Short mmCIF file of C-alpha atoms in Angstrom, two decimals:
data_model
loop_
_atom_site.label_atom_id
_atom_site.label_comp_id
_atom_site.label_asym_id
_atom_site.label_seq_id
_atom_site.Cartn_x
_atom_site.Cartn_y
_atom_site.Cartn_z
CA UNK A 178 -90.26 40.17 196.01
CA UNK A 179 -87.19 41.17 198.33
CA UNK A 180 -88.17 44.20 199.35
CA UNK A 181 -85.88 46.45 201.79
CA UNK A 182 -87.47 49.57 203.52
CA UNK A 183 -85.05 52.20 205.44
CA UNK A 184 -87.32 53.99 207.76
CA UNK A 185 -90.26 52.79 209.85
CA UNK A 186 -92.31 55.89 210.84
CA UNK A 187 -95.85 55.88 209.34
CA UNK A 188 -95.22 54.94 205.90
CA UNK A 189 -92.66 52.82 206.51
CA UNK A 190 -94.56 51.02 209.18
CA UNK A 191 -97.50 51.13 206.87
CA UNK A 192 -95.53 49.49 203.85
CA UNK A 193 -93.98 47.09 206.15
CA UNK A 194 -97.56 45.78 207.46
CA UNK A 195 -99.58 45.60 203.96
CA UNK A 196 -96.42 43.96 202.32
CA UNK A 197 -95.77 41.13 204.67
CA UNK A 198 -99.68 40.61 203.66
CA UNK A 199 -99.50 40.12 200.47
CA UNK A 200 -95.69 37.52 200.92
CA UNK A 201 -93.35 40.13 200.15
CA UNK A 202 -90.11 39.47 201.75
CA UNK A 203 -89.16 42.81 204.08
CA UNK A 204 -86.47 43.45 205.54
CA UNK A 205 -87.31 47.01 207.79
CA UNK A 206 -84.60 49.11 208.92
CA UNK A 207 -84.27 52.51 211.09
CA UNK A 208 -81.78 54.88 212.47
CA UNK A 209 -82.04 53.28 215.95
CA UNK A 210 -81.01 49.82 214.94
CA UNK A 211 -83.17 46.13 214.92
CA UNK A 212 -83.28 46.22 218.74
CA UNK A 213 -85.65 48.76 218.23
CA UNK A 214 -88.21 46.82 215.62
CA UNK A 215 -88.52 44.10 217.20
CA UNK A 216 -92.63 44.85 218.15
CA UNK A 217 -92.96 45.21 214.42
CA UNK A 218 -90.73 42.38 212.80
CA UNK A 219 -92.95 40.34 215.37
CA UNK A 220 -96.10 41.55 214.05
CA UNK A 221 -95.54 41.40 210.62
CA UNK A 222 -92.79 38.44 209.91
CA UNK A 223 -90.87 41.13 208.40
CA UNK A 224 -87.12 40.93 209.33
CA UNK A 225 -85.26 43.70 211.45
CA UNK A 226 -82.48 44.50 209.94
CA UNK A 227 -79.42 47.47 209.35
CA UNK A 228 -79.51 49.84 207.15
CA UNK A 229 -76.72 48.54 205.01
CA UNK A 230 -78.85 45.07 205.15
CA UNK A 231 -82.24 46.51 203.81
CA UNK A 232 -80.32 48.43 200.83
CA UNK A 233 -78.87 45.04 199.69
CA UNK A 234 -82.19 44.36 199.05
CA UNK A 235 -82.82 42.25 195.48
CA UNK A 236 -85.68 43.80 194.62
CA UNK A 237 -86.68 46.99 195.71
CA UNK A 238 -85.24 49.25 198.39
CA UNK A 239 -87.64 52.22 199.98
CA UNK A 240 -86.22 54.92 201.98
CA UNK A 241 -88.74 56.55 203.53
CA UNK A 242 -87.26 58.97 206.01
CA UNK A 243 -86.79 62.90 206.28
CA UNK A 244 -84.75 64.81 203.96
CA UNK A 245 -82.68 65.56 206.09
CA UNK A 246 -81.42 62.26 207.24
CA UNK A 247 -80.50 61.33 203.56
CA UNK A 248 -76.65 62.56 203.89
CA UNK A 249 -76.81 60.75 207.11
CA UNK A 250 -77.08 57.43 205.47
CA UNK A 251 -73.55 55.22 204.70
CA UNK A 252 -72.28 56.78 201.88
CA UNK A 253 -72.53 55.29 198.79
CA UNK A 254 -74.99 52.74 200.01
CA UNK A 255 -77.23 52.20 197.34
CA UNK A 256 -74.69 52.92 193.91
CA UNK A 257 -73.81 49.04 193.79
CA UNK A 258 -77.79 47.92 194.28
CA UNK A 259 -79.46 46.91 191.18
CA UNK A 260 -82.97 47.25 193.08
CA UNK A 261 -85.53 49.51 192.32
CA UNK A 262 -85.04 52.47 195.10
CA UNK A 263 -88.00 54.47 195.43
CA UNK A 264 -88.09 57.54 198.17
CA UNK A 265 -91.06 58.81 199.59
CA UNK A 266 -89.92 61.45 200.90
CA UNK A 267 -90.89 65.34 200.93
CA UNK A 268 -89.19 68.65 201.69
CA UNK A 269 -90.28 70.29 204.64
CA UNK A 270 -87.82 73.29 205.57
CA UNK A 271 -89.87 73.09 209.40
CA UNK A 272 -88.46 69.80 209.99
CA UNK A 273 -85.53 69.50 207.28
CA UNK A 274 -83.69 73.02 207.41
CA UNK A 275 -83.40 74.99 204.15
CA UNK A 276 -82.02 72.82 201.56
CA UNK A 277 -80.37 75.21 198.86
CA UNK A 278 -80.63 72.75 196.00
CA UNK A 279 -84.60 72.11 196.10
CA UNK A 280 -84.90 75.92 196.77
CA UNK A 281 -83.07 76.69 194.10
CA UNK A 282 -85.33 74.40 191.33
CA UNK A 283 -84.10 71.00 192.02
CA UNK A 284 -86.83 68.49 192.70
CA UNK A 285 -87.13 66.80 196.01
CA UNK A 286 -86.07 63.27 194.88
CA UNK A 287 -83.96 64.82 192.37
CA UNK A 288 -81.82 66.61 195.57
CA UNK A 289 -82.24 62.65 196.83
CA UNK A 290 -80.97 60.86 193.47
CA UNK A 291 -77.90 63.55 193.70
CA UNK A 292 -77.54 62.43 198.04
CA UNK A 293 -77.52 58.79 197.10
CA UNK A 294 -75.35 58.76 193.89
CA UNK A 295 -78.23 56.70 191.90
CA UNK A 296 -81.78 56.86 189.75
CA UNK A 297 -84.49 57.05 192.27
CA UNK A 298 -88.53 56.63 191.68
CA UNK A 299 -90.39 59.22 193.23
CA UNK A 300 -93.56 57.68 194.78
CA UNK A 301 -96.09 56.70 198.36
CA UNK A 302 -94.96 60.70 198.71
CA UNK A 303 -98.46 61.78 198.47
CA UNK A 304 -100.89 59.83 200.29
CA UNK A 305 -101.37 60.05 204.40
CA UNK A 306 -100.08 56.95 206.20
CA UNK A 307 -103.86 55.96 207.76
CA UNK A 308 -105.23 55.85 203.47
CA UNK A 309 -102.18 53.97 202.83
CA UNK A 310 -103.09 51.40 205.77
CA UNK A 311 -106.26 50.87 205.22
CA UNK A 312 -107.30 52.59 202.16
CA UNK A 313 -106.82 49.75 199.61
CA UNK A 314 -109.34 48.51 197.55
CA UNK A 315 -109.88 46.02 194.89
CA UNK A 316 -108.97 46.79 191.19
CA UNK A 317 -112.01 48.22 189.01
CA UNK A 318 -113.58 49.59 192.25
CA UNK A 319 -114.80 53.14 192.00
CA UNK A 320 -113.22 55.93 193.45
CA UNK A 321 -109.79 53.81 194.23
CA UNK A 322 -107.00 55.88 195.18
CA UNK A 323 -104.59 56.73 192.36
CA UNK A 324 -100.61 57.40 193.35
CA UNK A 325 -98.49 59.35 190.83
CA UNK A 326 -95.09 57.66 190.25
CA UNK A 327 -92.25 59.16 188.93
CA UNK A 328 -89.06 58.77 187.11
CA UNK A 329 -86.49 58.15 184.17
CA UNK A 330 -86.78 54.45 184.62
CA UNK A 331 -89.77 52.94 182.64
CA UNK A 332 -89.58 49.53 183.76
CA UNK A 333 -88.71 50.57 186.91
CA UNK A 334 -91.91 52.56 187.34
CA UNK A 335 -93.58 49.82 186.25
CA UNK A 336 -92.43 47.38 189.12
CA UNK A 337 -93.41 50.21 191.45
CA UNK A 338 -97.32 50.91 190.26
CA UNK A 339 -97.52 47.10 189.96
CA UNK A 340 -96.74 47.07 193.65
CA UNK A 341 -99.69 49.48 194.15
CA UNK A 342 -102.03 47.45 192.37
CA UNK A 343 -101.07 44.66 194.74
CA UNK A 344 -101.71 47.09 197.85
CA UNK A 345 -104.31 47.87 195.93
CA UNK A 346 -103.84 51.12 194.44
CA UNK A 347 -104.16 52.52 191.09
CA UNK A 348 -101.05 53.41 189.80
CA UNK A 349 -100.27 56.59 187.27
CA UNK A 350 -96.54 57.12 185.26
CA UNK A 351 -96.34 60.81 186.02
CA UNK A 352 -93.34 61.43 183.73
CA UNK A 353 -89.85 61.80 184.32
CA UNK A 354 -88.11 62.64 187.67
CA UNK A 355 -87.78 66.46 186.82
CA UNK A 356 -91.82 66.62 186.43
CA UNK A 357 -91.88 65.10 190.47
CA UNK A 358 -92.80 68.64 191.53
CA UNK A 359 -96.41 68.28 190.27
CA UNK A 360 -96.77 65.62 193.20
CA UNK A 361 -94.78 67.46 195.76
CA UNK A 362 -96.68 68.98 199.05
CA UNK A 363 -99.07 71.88 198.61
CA UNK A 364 -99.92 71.00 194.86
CA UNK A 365 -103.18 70.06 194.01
CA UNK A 366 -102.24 66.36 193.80
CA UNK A 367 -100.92 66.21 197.34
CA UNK A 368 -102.93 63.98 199.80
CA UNK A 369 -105.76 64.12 198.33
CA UNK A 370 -107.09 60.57 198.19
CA UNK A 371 -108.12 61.03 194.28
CA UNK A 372 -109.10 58.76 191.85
CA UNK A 373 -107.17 58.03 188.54
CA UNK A 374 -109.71 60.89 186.24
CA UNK A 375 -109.21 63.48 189.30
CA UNK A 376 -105.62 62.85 190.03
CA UNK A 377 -104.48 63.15 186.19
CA UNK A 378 -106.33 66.29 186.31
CA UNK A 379 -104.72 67.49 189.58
CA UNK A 380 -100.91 66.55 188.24
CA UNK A 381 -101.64 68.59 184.78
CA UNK A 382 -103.44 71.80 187.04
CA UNK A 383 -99.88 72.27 188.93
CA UNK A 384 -97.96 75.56 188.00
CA UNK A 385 -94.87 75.14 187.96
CA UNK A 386 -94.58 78.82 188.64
CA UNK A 387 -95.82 78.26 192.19
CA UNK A 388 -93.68 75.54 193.52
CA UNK A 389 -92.60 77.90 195.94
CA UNK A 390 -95.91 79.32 196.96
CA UNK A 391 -96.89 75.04 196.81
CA UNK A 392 -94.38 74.82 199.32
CA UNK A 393 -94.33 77.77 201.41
CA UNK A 394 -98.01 77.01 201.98
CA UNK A 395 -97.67 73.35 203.11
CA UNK A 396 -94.92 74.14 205.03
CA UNK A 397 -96.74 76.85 207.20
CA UNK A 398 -99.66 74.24 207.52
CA UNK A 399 -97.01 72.01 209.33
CA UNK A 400 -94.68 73.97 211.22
CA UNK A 401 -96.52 73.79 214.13
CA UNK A 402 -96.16 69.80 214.25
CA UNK A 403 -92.92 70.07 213.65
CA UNK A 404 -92.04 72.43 215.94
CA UNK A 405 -93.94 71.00 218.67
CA UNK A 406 -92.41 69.53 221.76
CA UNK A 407 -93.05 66.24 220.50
CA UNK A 408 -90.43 66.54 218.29
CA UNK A 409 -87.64 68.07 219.53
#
């Protein structure tokens, strides 16, 4: 596949790595610029690229970068692509800023969909960057990691939890974008490292009554990170 990711922190990176493995075609893009990749695109054969070059993309385009960077991308950069775009992205009001769409209801790749003017597959959102590395395992193995992915797009989630079996992942449809909140952080779904039985159990647990407590509470279990002086 042609595969375009927009972001290179820890999931990106991640993607980027297991990806090239398997022959994907990546092209890996940042905020900085392909100066800045080139340790990576060495690494991994992947290609440094722009922005604009990873969303033309044939395939599938990731962006996997804060919520708040969304608006900053080119507008409209993504309407035109017939890829499958998938974010990975989650709302963290420490690091992002309150956003008054989630808070008011609005899922957090729903708020994203809106941002980039297209469908979007929610999806690598829940699962730490070291499992995703390394935590791949044969299909049929016991106790292999199961992601949730969501959307409106059928065959588009399909193309997305084959991609998992590849990296090998079990994969989950977990319903239509607007049901994304059972997957978001602080629900019981959230980076836990389940298998397919336990995470199917964890995505129908979630109260949809408590998104805000879900959130509130993963948020104050981060805010020191991101508040840090690492990351100002």
């Amino acid at each position: 596949m042609d595969i375009g990711i927009i972001g290179s922190g820890n999931i990106g990176s991640a993607l980027t790595r297991n990806l090239r493995a398997l022959g994907h075609e990546v092209l890996i893009a940042n905020s900085r610029g392909p100066a800045s990749l080139s340790d990576l695109a060495a690494e991994t054969g992947a290609t440094a690229a722009t922005v604009e070059q990873a969303a033309r993309a044939k395939d599938v385009v990731i962006v996997t970068i804060p919520q708040k960077a969304v608006p900053d991308l080119p507008q409209g950069i993504l309407t035109s692509s017939s890829a499958v775009v998938v974010d990975t992205g989650n709302y963290y009001p420490a690091r992002d800023g309150r956003i008054a769409e989630i808070d008011g209801g609005l899922t957090d790749s729903g708020w994203v969909a809106e941002v980039l003017g297209r469908p979007v597959v929610k999806a690598f959102n829940n699962i730490f960057a070291a499992s995703l590395a390394t935590g791949g395992l044969p299909a049929g193995t016991p106790d292999r990691i199961c992601l949730s992915v969501a959307g409106d797009d059928v065959q588009a989630k399909g193309i997305v939890v084959g991609l998992l079996d590849e990296l090998g992942f079990d994969g989950i449809d977990a319903g239509p974008l607007a049901e994304s909140w059972r997957q978001q952080p602080g629900t019981p779904a959230y980076c836990q490292d389940l298998n397919r039985a336990d995470l199917e159990a964890a995505l129908a647990k979630a109260d949809a009554a408590q998104v805000p407590a879900y959130r509130a509470e993963a948020n104050e279990a981060v805010r020191s990170f991101f508040e840090g002086p690492d990351q100002a």
